[in-house]
Short mmCIF file of C-alpha atoms and ligand atoms in Angstrom, two decimals:
data_model
loop_
_atom_site.label_atom_id
_atom_site.label_comp_id
_atom_site.label_asym_id
_atom_site.label_seq_id
_atom_site.Cartn_x
_atom_site.Cartn_y
_atom_site.Cartn_z
CA MET A 715 77.72 126.65 38.97
CA VAL A 716 74.09 127.06 37.94
CA ARG A 717 71.45 124.71 39.38
CA GLY A 718 71.57 121.31 37.79
CA MET A 719 74.42 122.11 35.48
CA ARG A 720 76.99 119.38 35.14
CA ASN A 721 80.71 120.00 35.41
CA THR A 722 81.83 119.55 31.83
CA VAL A 723 85.04 121.54 31.83
CA SER A 724 86.92 118.84 29.90
CA ALA A 725 84.43 118.67 26.99
CA ALA A 726 86.06 118.38 23.56
CA ASP A 727 85.57 121.57 21.51
CA LEU A 728 83.29 120.40 18.71
CA SER A 729 83.11 123.83 17.15
CA VAL A 730 86.24 122.79 15.22
CA TYR A 731 83.64 121.08 12.99
CA ARG A 732 82.07 124.43 12.04
CA GLU A 733 83.86 124.20 8.71
CA ASP A 734 81.62 121.24 7.86
CA PHE A 735 78.57 123.55 7.78
CA PRO A 736 78.60 125.83 4.72
CA GLY A 737 75.41 127.56 5.92
CA LEU A 738 77.40 129.11 8.77
CA ARG A 739 79.39 131.13 6.21
CA ALA A 740 76.35 133.23 5.35
CA THR A 741 76.23 136.87 6.37
CA MET A 742 73.38 139.04 7.71
CA HIS A 743 73.39 142.77 7.08
CA GLY A 744 77.00 142.46 6.01
CA LYS A 745 78.02 140.85 9.31
CA ALA A 746 79.34 137.33 9.85
CA LEU A 747 76.46 135.09 10.89
CA THR A 748 76.04 134.14 14.56
CA PHE A 749 73.52 131.35 14.25
CA LEU A 750 71.66 130.73 17.51
CA ASP A 751 68.42 129.28 16.15
CA SER A 752 69.31 125.61 15.78
CA ALA A 753 66.35 124.48 17.92
CA ALA A 754 64.12 125.77 15.12
CA SER A 755 66.19 124.11 12.41
CA ALA A 756 69.85 123.17 12.36
CA GLN A 757 72.43 123.94 9.68
CA LYS A 758 73.43 121.00 7.46
CA PRO A 759 76.90 119.49 7.19
CA GLU A 760 78.52 119.08 3.79
CA VAL A 761 78.13 115.28 3.98
CA VAL A 762 74.33 115.67 4.05
CA LEU A 763 74.34 118.08 1.13
CA SER A 764 76.62 115.88 -0.94
CA ALA A 765 74.70 112.67 -0.15
CA MET A 766 71.50 114.32 -1.39
CA ASP A 767 73.25 115.88 -4.37
CA SER A 768 74.77 112.60 -5.48
CA VAL A 769 71.45 110.77 -5.33
CA LEU A 770 70.01 113.32 -7.73
CA ARG A 771 73.06 113.37 -10.02
CA GLU A 772 74.36 109.81 -10.00
CA GLY A 773 71.55 107.30 -9.99
CA TYR A 774 68.20 108.86 -9.26
CA ALA A 775 64.96 106.94 -9.87
CA ASN A 776 61.75 106.18 -8.05
CA ILE A 777 62.11 103.33 -5.57
CA HIS A 778 60.30 100.13 -4.58
CA ARG A 779 58.90 99.56 -8.09
CA GLY A 780 61.72 99.72 -10.61
CA LEU A 781 63.16 96.47 -11.90
CA TYR A 782 66.24 98.26 -13.22
CA GLU A 783 69.55 98.64 -11.44
CA ILE A 784 69.52 102.28 -10.33
CA SER A 785 66.03 101.95 -8.85
CA GLN A 786 66.95 98.78 -7.04
CA ASN A 787 70.18 100.30 -5.70
CA LEU A 788 68.37 103.38 -4.45
CA THR A 789 65.66 101.19 -2.90
CA ALA A 790 68.37 99.31 -1.00
CA ASP A 791 69.99 102.60 0.14
CA PHE A 792 66.61 103.99 1.23
CA GLU A 793 65.74 100.85 3.22
CA ALA A 794 69.22 100.79 4.75
CA VAL A 795 68.44 104.20 6.31
CA ARG A 796 65.38 102.65 7.96
CA GLY A 797 67.71 100.17 9.66
CA LYS A 798 70.12 102.97 10.58
CA VAL A 799 67.33 105.00 12.20
CA ALA A 800 66.26 101.90 14.15
CA ARG A 801 69.82 101.43 15.46
CA PHE A 802 70.11 105.16 16.20
CA ILE A 803 67.14 105.09 18.57
CA GLY A 804 67.54 101.52 19.83
CA ALA A 805 64.44 100.14 18.09
CA PRO A 806 64.43 96.36 17.84
CA ALA A 807 63.51 96.23 14.14
CA ALA A 808 63.67 98.39 11.01
CA GLY A 809 60.00 97.57 10.40
CA GLU A 810 59.10 99.70 13.43
CA ILE A 811 60.34 102.85 11.70
CA VAL A 812 57.80 104.78 9.60
CA PHE A 813 59.02 107.70 7.49
CA THR A 814 56.78 110.76 7.68
CA ARG A 815 57.06 114.37 6.51
CA ASN A 816 58.07 115.63 9.98
CA ALA A 817 57.33 115.09 13.68
CA THR A 818 54.02 116.91 13.29
CA GLU A 819 52.82 114.44 10.69
CA ALA A 820 54.01 111.50 12.82
CA ILE A 821 51.84 112.68 15.75
CA ASN A 822 48.87 113.30 13.46
CA LEU A 823 49.35 109.79 12.09
CA VAL A 824 49.13 108.25 15.57
CA ALA A 825 46.14 110.42 16.49
CA GLN A 826 44.15 109.69 13.34
CA SER A 827 45.09 106.03 12.94
CA TRP A 828 45.57 104.57 16.43
CA GLY A 829 43.56 107.22 18.29
CA LYS A 830 40.54 107.26 16.04
CA THR A 831 40.40 103.45 16.01
CA TYR A 832 40.94 102.66 19.67
CA LEU A 833 39.71 105.68 21.67
CA CYS A 834 36.12 106.58 22.33
CA ALA A 835 34.02 109.29 23.97
CA GLY A 836 34.92 109.79 27.62
CA ASP A 837 38.47 108.43 27.26
CA GLU A 838 41.26 110.62 28.58
CA ILE A 839 44.64 111.55 27.21
CA VAL A 840 47.35 113.25 29.21
CA LEU A 841 49.64 115.95 27.78
CA THR A 842 51.97 118.33 29.59
CA GLU A 843 51.98 122.07 29.95
CA MET A 844 55.30 122.34 28.08
CA GLU A 845 54.20 120.70 24.82
CA HIS A 846 54.88 122.16 21.40
CA HIS A 847 51.64 122.83 19.53
CA ALA A 848 52.49 119.78 17.37
CA ASN A 849 51.75 117.62 20.42
CA ILE A 850 48.59 119.48 21.40
CA VAL A 851 46.58 120.36 18.31
CA PRO A 852 46.39 116.85 16.74
CA TRP A 853 44.91 115.59 20.03
CA GLN A 854 42.43 118.48 20.17
CA ILE A 855 41.28 117.64 16.65
CA LEU A 856 40.81 114.03 17.74
CA ARG A 857 39.07 115.18 20.95
CA ASP A 858 36.59 117.18 18.90
CA GLN A 859 36.02 114.26 16.54
CA ILE A 860 35.25 111.67 19.19
CA GLY A 861 34.70 113.41 22.52
CA LEU A 862 37.87 112.82 24.53
CA THR A 863 39.06 114.67 27.60
CA ILE A 864 42.56 116.16 27.59
CA ARG A 865 44.26 116.39 30.98
CA VAL A 866 47.43 118.40 31.49
CA LEU A 867 50.44 117.75 33.72
CA PRO A 868 51.64 121.18 34.96
CA VAL A 869 55.17 122.61 35.13
CA ASP A 870 56.72 124.42 38.08
CA ASP A 871 58.46 127.81 38.10
CA ASP A 872 61.79 126.22 37.14
CA GLY A 873 60.19 124.72 34.04
CA GLU A 874 60.16 121.14 35.32
CA LEU A 875 57.16 118.84 35.14
CA ILE A 876 55.42 118.41 38.50
CA LEU A 877 55.68 114.65 38.45
CA ASP A 878 54.07 114.30 41.88
CA GLN A 879 50.79 115.26 40.23
CA LEU A 880 50.98 112.48 37.66
CA GLY A 881 49.26 110.04 40.02
CA ASP A 882 46.28 112.40 40.38
CA ILE A 883 46.03 113.03 36.65
CA LEU A 884 46.10 109.39 35.57
CA GLY A 885 42.73 107.70 35.92
CA PRO A 886 40.75 104.62 34.88
CA ARG A 887 39.88 106.27 31.53
CA THR A 888 43.46 107.33 30.68
CA ARG A 889 44.43 105.76 27.35
CA LEU A 890 47.45 107.79 26.27
CA VAL A 891 50.22 109.90 27.81
CA SER A 892 52.04 111.99 25.21
CA PHE A 893 54.91 114.26 26.22
CA THR A 894 58.09 115.90 25.06
CA TYR A 895 61.60 114.66 25.77
CA VAL A 896 63.07 118.18 25.75
CA SER A 897 61.17 121.46 25.95
CA ASN A 898 61.93 123.49 22.84
CA ALA A 899 61.07 126.70 24.70
CA LEU A 900 63.03 126.15 27.94
CA GLY A 901 65.43 123.28 27.32
CA THR A 902 64.07 121.16 30.18
CA VAL A 903 65.07 117.51 29.71
CA ASN A 904 62.30 115.34 31.07
CA PRO A 905 63.01 112.05 32.88
CA VAL A 906 61.37 110.09 30.09
CA GLY A 907 62.19 106.60 31.35
CA GLU A 908 60.83 107.40 34.80
CA ILE A 909 57.63 108.91 33.41
CA VAL A 910 57.01 105.87 31.19
CA ARG A 911 57.71 103.57 34.17
CA ARG A 912 55.26 105.44 36.40
CA VAL A 913 52.57 105.41 33.71
CA LYS A 914 53.02 101.69 32.98
CA ALA A 915 53.11 100.88 36.70
CA TYR A 916 49.74 102.60 37.04
CA ASN A 917 48.30 100.74 34.05
CA PRO A 918 50.44 98.87 31.51
CA ASP A 919 47.73 99.33 28.85
CA ILE A 920 48.18 103.11 28.75
CA VAL A 921 50.00 103.97 25.53
CA THR A 922 52.93 106.41 25.70
CA LEU A 923 54.22 108.70 22.97
CA VAL A 924 57.46 110.64 23.32
CA ASP A 925 58.05 113.71 21.17
CA ALA A 926 61.82 113.50 20.75
CA SER A 927 62.08 116.31 18.18
CA GLN A 928 64.56 118.14 20.43
CA GLY A 929 65.59 115.13 22.52
CA VAL A 930 67.18 113.22 19.65
CA VAL A 931 69.52 116.14 18.97
CA HIS A 932 70.88 116.46 22.49
CA ARG A 933 70.59 113.04 24.16
CA ARG A 934 71.26 109.42 23.21
CA ILE A 935 67.91 107.72 22.81
CA ASP A 936 67.11 104.07 23.35
CA VAL A 937 63.42 103.36 22.87
CA SER A 938 63.80 99.84 24.22
CA ALA A 939 65.29 101.10 27.49
CA LEU A 940 62.74 103.91 27.71
CA GLY A 941 59.92 101.43 27.21
CA THR A 942 57.78 103.85 25.21
CA ASP A 943 55.20 102.67 22.69
CA PHE A 944 55.67 105.49 20.20
CA LEU A 945 58.42 108.05 19.66
CA VAL A 946 58.61 110.73 16.99
CA PHE A 947 61.26 113.11 15.73
CA THR A 948 61.97 115.39 12.82
CA GLY A 949 65.04 115.29 10.55
CA HIS A 950 65.79 118.96 10.06
CA LYS A 951 66.72 119.63 13.71
CA LEU A 952 69.16 116.68 13.61
CA TYR A 953 71.33 118.33 10.92
CA GLY A 954 69.29 116.54 8.24
CA PRO A 955 66.99 117.97 5.57
CA THR A 956 63.44 119.25 5.93
CA GLY A 957 60.59 117.06 4.70
CA ILE A 958 61.55 113.95 6.64
CA GLY A 959 60.32 112.80 10.04
CA VAL A 960 60.24 109.51 11.90
CA LEU A 961 57.58 107.59 13.77
CA TYR A 962 58.78 104.67 15.87
CA GLY A 963 55.97 102.37 16.97
CA ARG A 964 56.01 99.00 18.66
CA LYS A 965 55.45 96.30 16.04
CA MET A 966 52.23 95.01 17.59
CA LEU A 967 50.75 98.49 17.80
CA LEU A 968 51.67 99.44 14.23
CA GLU A 969 50.22 96.14 12.99
CA SER A 970 46.94 96.88 14.74
CA MET A 971 46.57 100.31 13.12
CA PRO A 972 44.68 101.16 9.91
CA PRO A 973 46.29 103.32 7.19
CA TYR A 974 46.55 107.03 7.77
CA GLN A 975 46.51 107.98 4.11
CA GLY A 976 45.69 105.93 1.01
CA GLY A 977 47.48 105.74 -2.33
CA GLY A 978 50.24 103.95 -4.16
CA ASP A 979 53.01 101.95 -2.49
CA MET A 980 50.94 101.05 0.60
CA ILE A 981 48.60 98.48 -0.97
CA GLU A 982 48.78 94.77 -1.72
CA SER A 983 45.89 94.74 -4.18
CA VAL A 984 43.26 97.20 -5.33
CA SER A 985 39.90 96.67 -7.00
CA PHE A 986 36.91 98.98 -7.02
CA GLU A 987 35.26 96.68 -4.49
CA ARG A 988 38.11 96.17 -2.07
CA THR A 989 41.69 97.13 -1.29
CA THR A 990 44.13 95.26 0.93
CA PHE A 991 47.05 96.98 2.56
CA LYS A 992 50.71 96.17 3.06
CA SER A 993 52.10 95.50 6.52
CA PRO A 994 53.73 98.35 8.45
CA PRO A 995 55.76 100.40 7.86
CA GLN A 996 54.75 100.59 4.16
CA ARG A 997 51.06 100.70 5.16
CA PHE A 998 51.71 104.20 6.50
CA GLU A 999 53.84 105.48 3.64
CA ALA A 1000 51.35 106.26 0.88
CA GLY A 1001 52.71 107.69 -2.36
CA THR A 1002 56.28 108.32 -3.46
CA PRO A 1003 58.29 108.74 -0.29
CA PRO A 1004 60.79 111.55 0.41
CA ILE A 1005 63.61 109.52 -1.18
CA VAL A 1006 66.30 112.20 -1.28
CA GLU A 1007 65.41 113.43 2.22
CA VAL A 1008 65.69 109.92 3.67
CA ILE A 1009 69.17 109.59 2.17
CA GLY A 1010 70.02 112.98 3.71
CA LEU A 1011 68.74 111.86 7.10
CA GLY A 1012 70.93 108.74 6.88
CA ALA A 1013 73.99 110.92 6.20
CA ALA A 1014 73.06 113.19 9.14
CA ILE A 1015 72.88 110.21 11.48
CA ASP A 1016 76.27 108.95 10.25
CA TYR A 1017 77.67 112.42 10.90
CA VAL A 1018 76.29 112.65 14.44
CA TRP A 1019 77.54 109.12 15.14
CA SER A 1020 81.00 109.99 13.88
CA LEU A 1021 81.23 112.88 16.37
CA GLY A 1022 79.68 110.87 19.20
CA LEU A 1023 76.47 111.76 20.99
CA SER A 1024 78.07 111.90 24.40
CA ASP A 1025 80.74 114.33 23.14
CA ILE A 1026 78.00 116.48 21.60
CA GLU A 1027 76.11 116.46 24.90
CA SER A 1028 79.25 117.40 26.88
CA TRP A 1029 80.22 120.22 24.54
CA GLU A 1030 76.72 121.66 24.44
CA SER A 1031 76.32 121.53 28.21
CA ARG A 1032 79.67 123.28 28.65
CA LEU A 1033 78.50 126.04 26.30
CA LEU A 1034 75.16 126.18 28.09
CA ALA A 1035 76.93 126.82 31.40
CA ILE A 1036 79.08 129.55 29.81
CA GLY A 1037 76.02 131.11 28.12
CA THR A 1038 73.96 130.99 31.31
CA ASN A 1039 76.67 132.74 33.29
CA ALA A 1040 77.17 135.36 30.58
CA LEU A 1041 73.46 136.16 30.31
CA GLU A 1042 73.01 136.25 34.08
CA SER A 1043 75.60 139.01 34.27
CA ILE A 1044 73.35 141.30 32.16
CA GLU A 1045 71.29 143.62 34.33
CA GLY A 1046 67.54 143.26 33.90
CA LEU A 1047 67.84 139.96 32.00
CA ARG A 1048 65.53 137.17 33.19
CA LEU A 1049 66.29 133.59 32.22
CA TYR A 1050 63.45 131.09 32.01
CA GLY A 1051 63.97 127.38 32.52
CA ARG A 1052 66.16 126.24 35.40
CA ALA A 1053 65.59 122.53 35.23
CA ARG A 1054 68.11 120.20 36.86
CA ASP A 1055 68.70 118.54 33.50
CA LYS A 1056 68.68 121.04 30.68
CA ALA A 1057 69.61 121.02 26.99
CA SER A 1058 71.33 123.91 25.26
CA ILE A 1059 68.48 126.41 25.07
CA LEU A 1060 68.59 129.87 26.64
CA SER A 1061 65.20 131.57 26.85
CA PHE A 1062 65.11 135.09 28.27
CA THR A 1063 63.57 138.54 28.41
CA ILE A 1064 65.10 141.90 29.29
CA ASP A 1065 63.12 144.26 31.51
CA GLY A 1066 61.59 147.13 29.59
CA ILE A 1067 62.39 145.76 26.11
CA HIS A 1068 59.95 143.75 23.99
CA PRO A 1069 61.55 140.48 22.78
CA GLY A 1070 60.57 141.45 19.20
CA ASP A 1071 62.66 144.62 19.46
CA LEU A 1072 65.55 142.61 20.91
CA GLY A 1073 65.34 140.23 17.96
CA MET A 1074 65.45 143.13 15.49
CA ILE A 1075 68.57 144.67 17.02
CA LEU A 1076 70.28 141.29 17.19
CA ASP A 1077 69.41 140.70 13.53
CA GLN A 1078 71.17 143.97 12.66
CA CYS A 1079 74.21 142.65 14.56
CA GLY A 1080 74.21 139.42 12.52
CA VAL A 1081 72.84 137.37 15.44
CA ALA A 1082 69.98 134.99 14.58
CA VAL A 1083 67.76 134.10 17.54
CA ARG A 1084 64.12 133.06 17.74
CA VAL A 1085 61.60 135.44 19.27
CA GLY A 1086 58.00 134.60 20.14
CA HIS A 1087 55.95 131.89 21.84
CA HIS A 1088 58.00 129.08 20.26
CA CYS A 1089 54.77 127.20 19.39
CA CYS A 1090 54.24 126.74 23.14
CA MET A 1091 51.44 129.20 23.93
CA PRO A 1092 50.14 127.28 27.00
CA LEU A 1093 53.65 127.23 28.50
CA MET A 1094 54.14 130.92 27.85
CA ARG A 1095 50.80 131.63 29.55
CA ARG A 1096 51.93 129.53 32.53
CA LEU A 1097 55.07 131.68 32.81
CA GLY A 1098 53.04 134.88 32.45
CA LEU A 1099 54.73 135.78 29.16
CA ASP A 1100 53.75 136.58 25.59
CA ALA A 1101 57.15 135.85 24.20
CA THR A 1102 60.80 135.23 24.99
CA CYS A 1103 64.00 135.58 23.07
CA ARG A 1104 65.51 132.12 22.56
CA ALA A 1105 69.14 131.40 21.78
CA SER A 1106 69.73 127.74 21.00
CA LEU A 1107 73.12 126.10 20.72
CA ALA A 1108 74.22 123.22 18.55
CA LEU A 1109 77.33 121.10 18.19
CA TYR A 1110 78.91 123.77 15.96
CA SER A 1111 78.26 126.65 18.39
CA ASN A 1112 81.19 128.26 20.19
CA GLU A 1113 82.04 130.91 22.78
CA ASP A 1114 82.27 133.61 20.09
CA ASP A 1115 78.57 133.03 19.36
CA ILE A 1116 77.79 133.68 23.02
CA ASN A 1117 80.02 136.77 23.12
CA ASN A 1118 78.34 138.14 19.98
CA LEU A 1119 74.93 137.58 21.57
CA VAL A 1120 75.98 139.39 24.73
CA THR A 1121 77.44 142.30 22.73
CA GLY A 1122 74.20 142.57 20.73
CA LEU A 1123 72.12 142.53 23.91
CA HIS A 1124 74.19 145.33 25.44
CA LYS A 1125 73.65 147.34 22.25
CA ALA A 1126 69.88 146.72 22.47
CA ILE A 1127 69.86 147.86 26.10
CA ARG A 1128 71.77 151.04 25.17
CA LEU A 1129 69.32 151.82 22.39
CA LEU A 1130 66.02 150.71 23.86
CA ALA A 1131 66.01 150.46 27.64
C1 LIG B 1563 59.47 119.74 20.76
C2 LIG B 1563 59.01 119.86 19.34
N1 LIG B 1563 58.04 119.05 18.88
C3 LIG B 1563 57.61 119.11 17.63
C4 LIG B 1563 58.12 120.02 16.74
C5 LIG B 1563 57.59 120.06 15.35
O1 LIG B 1563 58.58 119.74 14.40
P1 LIG B 1563 58.18 119.79 12.86
O2 LIG B 1563 57.66 121.18 12.60
O3 LIG B 1563 59.44 119.48 12.13
O4 LIG B 1563 57.12 118.76 12.66
C6 LIG B 1563 59.11 120.91 17.16
C7 LIG B 1563 59.64 121.96 16.26
O5 LIG B 1563 60.01 123.03 16.69
C8 LIG B 1563 59.58 120.82 18.50
O6 LIG B 1563 60.53 121.63 18.95
#
């Protein structure tokens, strides 16, 4: 058994639910699709498609402002999803859930609203070496606006955070620690609760933000138990639509923050002299919200709930073990990311073959993988790489997907090595 991998032999085979995902019936180059790029964006179950379709066909209107029945019904459905998201991540109140365009926008919101208001020149924020660019660039923009220092917690050769260095990196000027739950490039699952506990033990006033864009797909999340101040995720990786993301923020923090964008739906009253704003979450949701996408996200959460997060985790970790063993049997293949707790992501290179060429051969075989830096250039640099080939598994993945990947890799080796 591979380091850190749990014994999950008895996991229920969730790939029986593949039929729920019409996107998996697509073909590539005339071949049946082997979809191994769910970490970039997951396929959508029929229930998500039909929930969105029926909003548009059977009672569509703008929300929050209409006095007529279909607007009021859709407003109620939209707000019910806010409550559902709160329950899904263990947030105490629906009012702590802000709908955004995606995780990227949620992080930018925190940086430009909370960060710009409460941080000043000389303050420090801590990120980690495994962050997606979405959790680096917004802080660099803020740094350049106000003169912050960014400090970085490193990763070791197995792709785990070197937590022993956290104590040296935190300091009297640290104001924020922002880090990912799961590495999208390596699959490392970070001990989020422990990190938050260590940060708060050092100084309870340091604000924490967890990027759960991958975490929410593979692990059950409870923001109350984790004790984090902010948490963000994006809908399209959770089997929901694109165009919808979530920011969870503690009530007191959200209430202390100014708007991120201005416009309709977020104001109490407007005159040319002065505008007053609604309370959170509406204060942060300027303009017509992504109504149809929110309904789709609600359906995706219901779907994931109906299958059970712990069953999804067990099935995916069983497949991860099978995939790891299969890839390790390929000569010249190097796997990156050997964390003790790992989500279903397999990142690798093959000696003598550029990952881009691997991706092209796999494409011809009908196998969709992601090739590149995975929006994690600092992590790639740390590993001494330009790019890897990344196969990511989802609840609908099965052993055939892994076999097709392995067959495609052998073909690439025959042709290119
Ligand atoms: C860990 C992580 N954070 C943030 C993002 C950004 O998500 P989005 O582009 O939906 O904002 C991604 C997407 O790949 C991710 O994997």
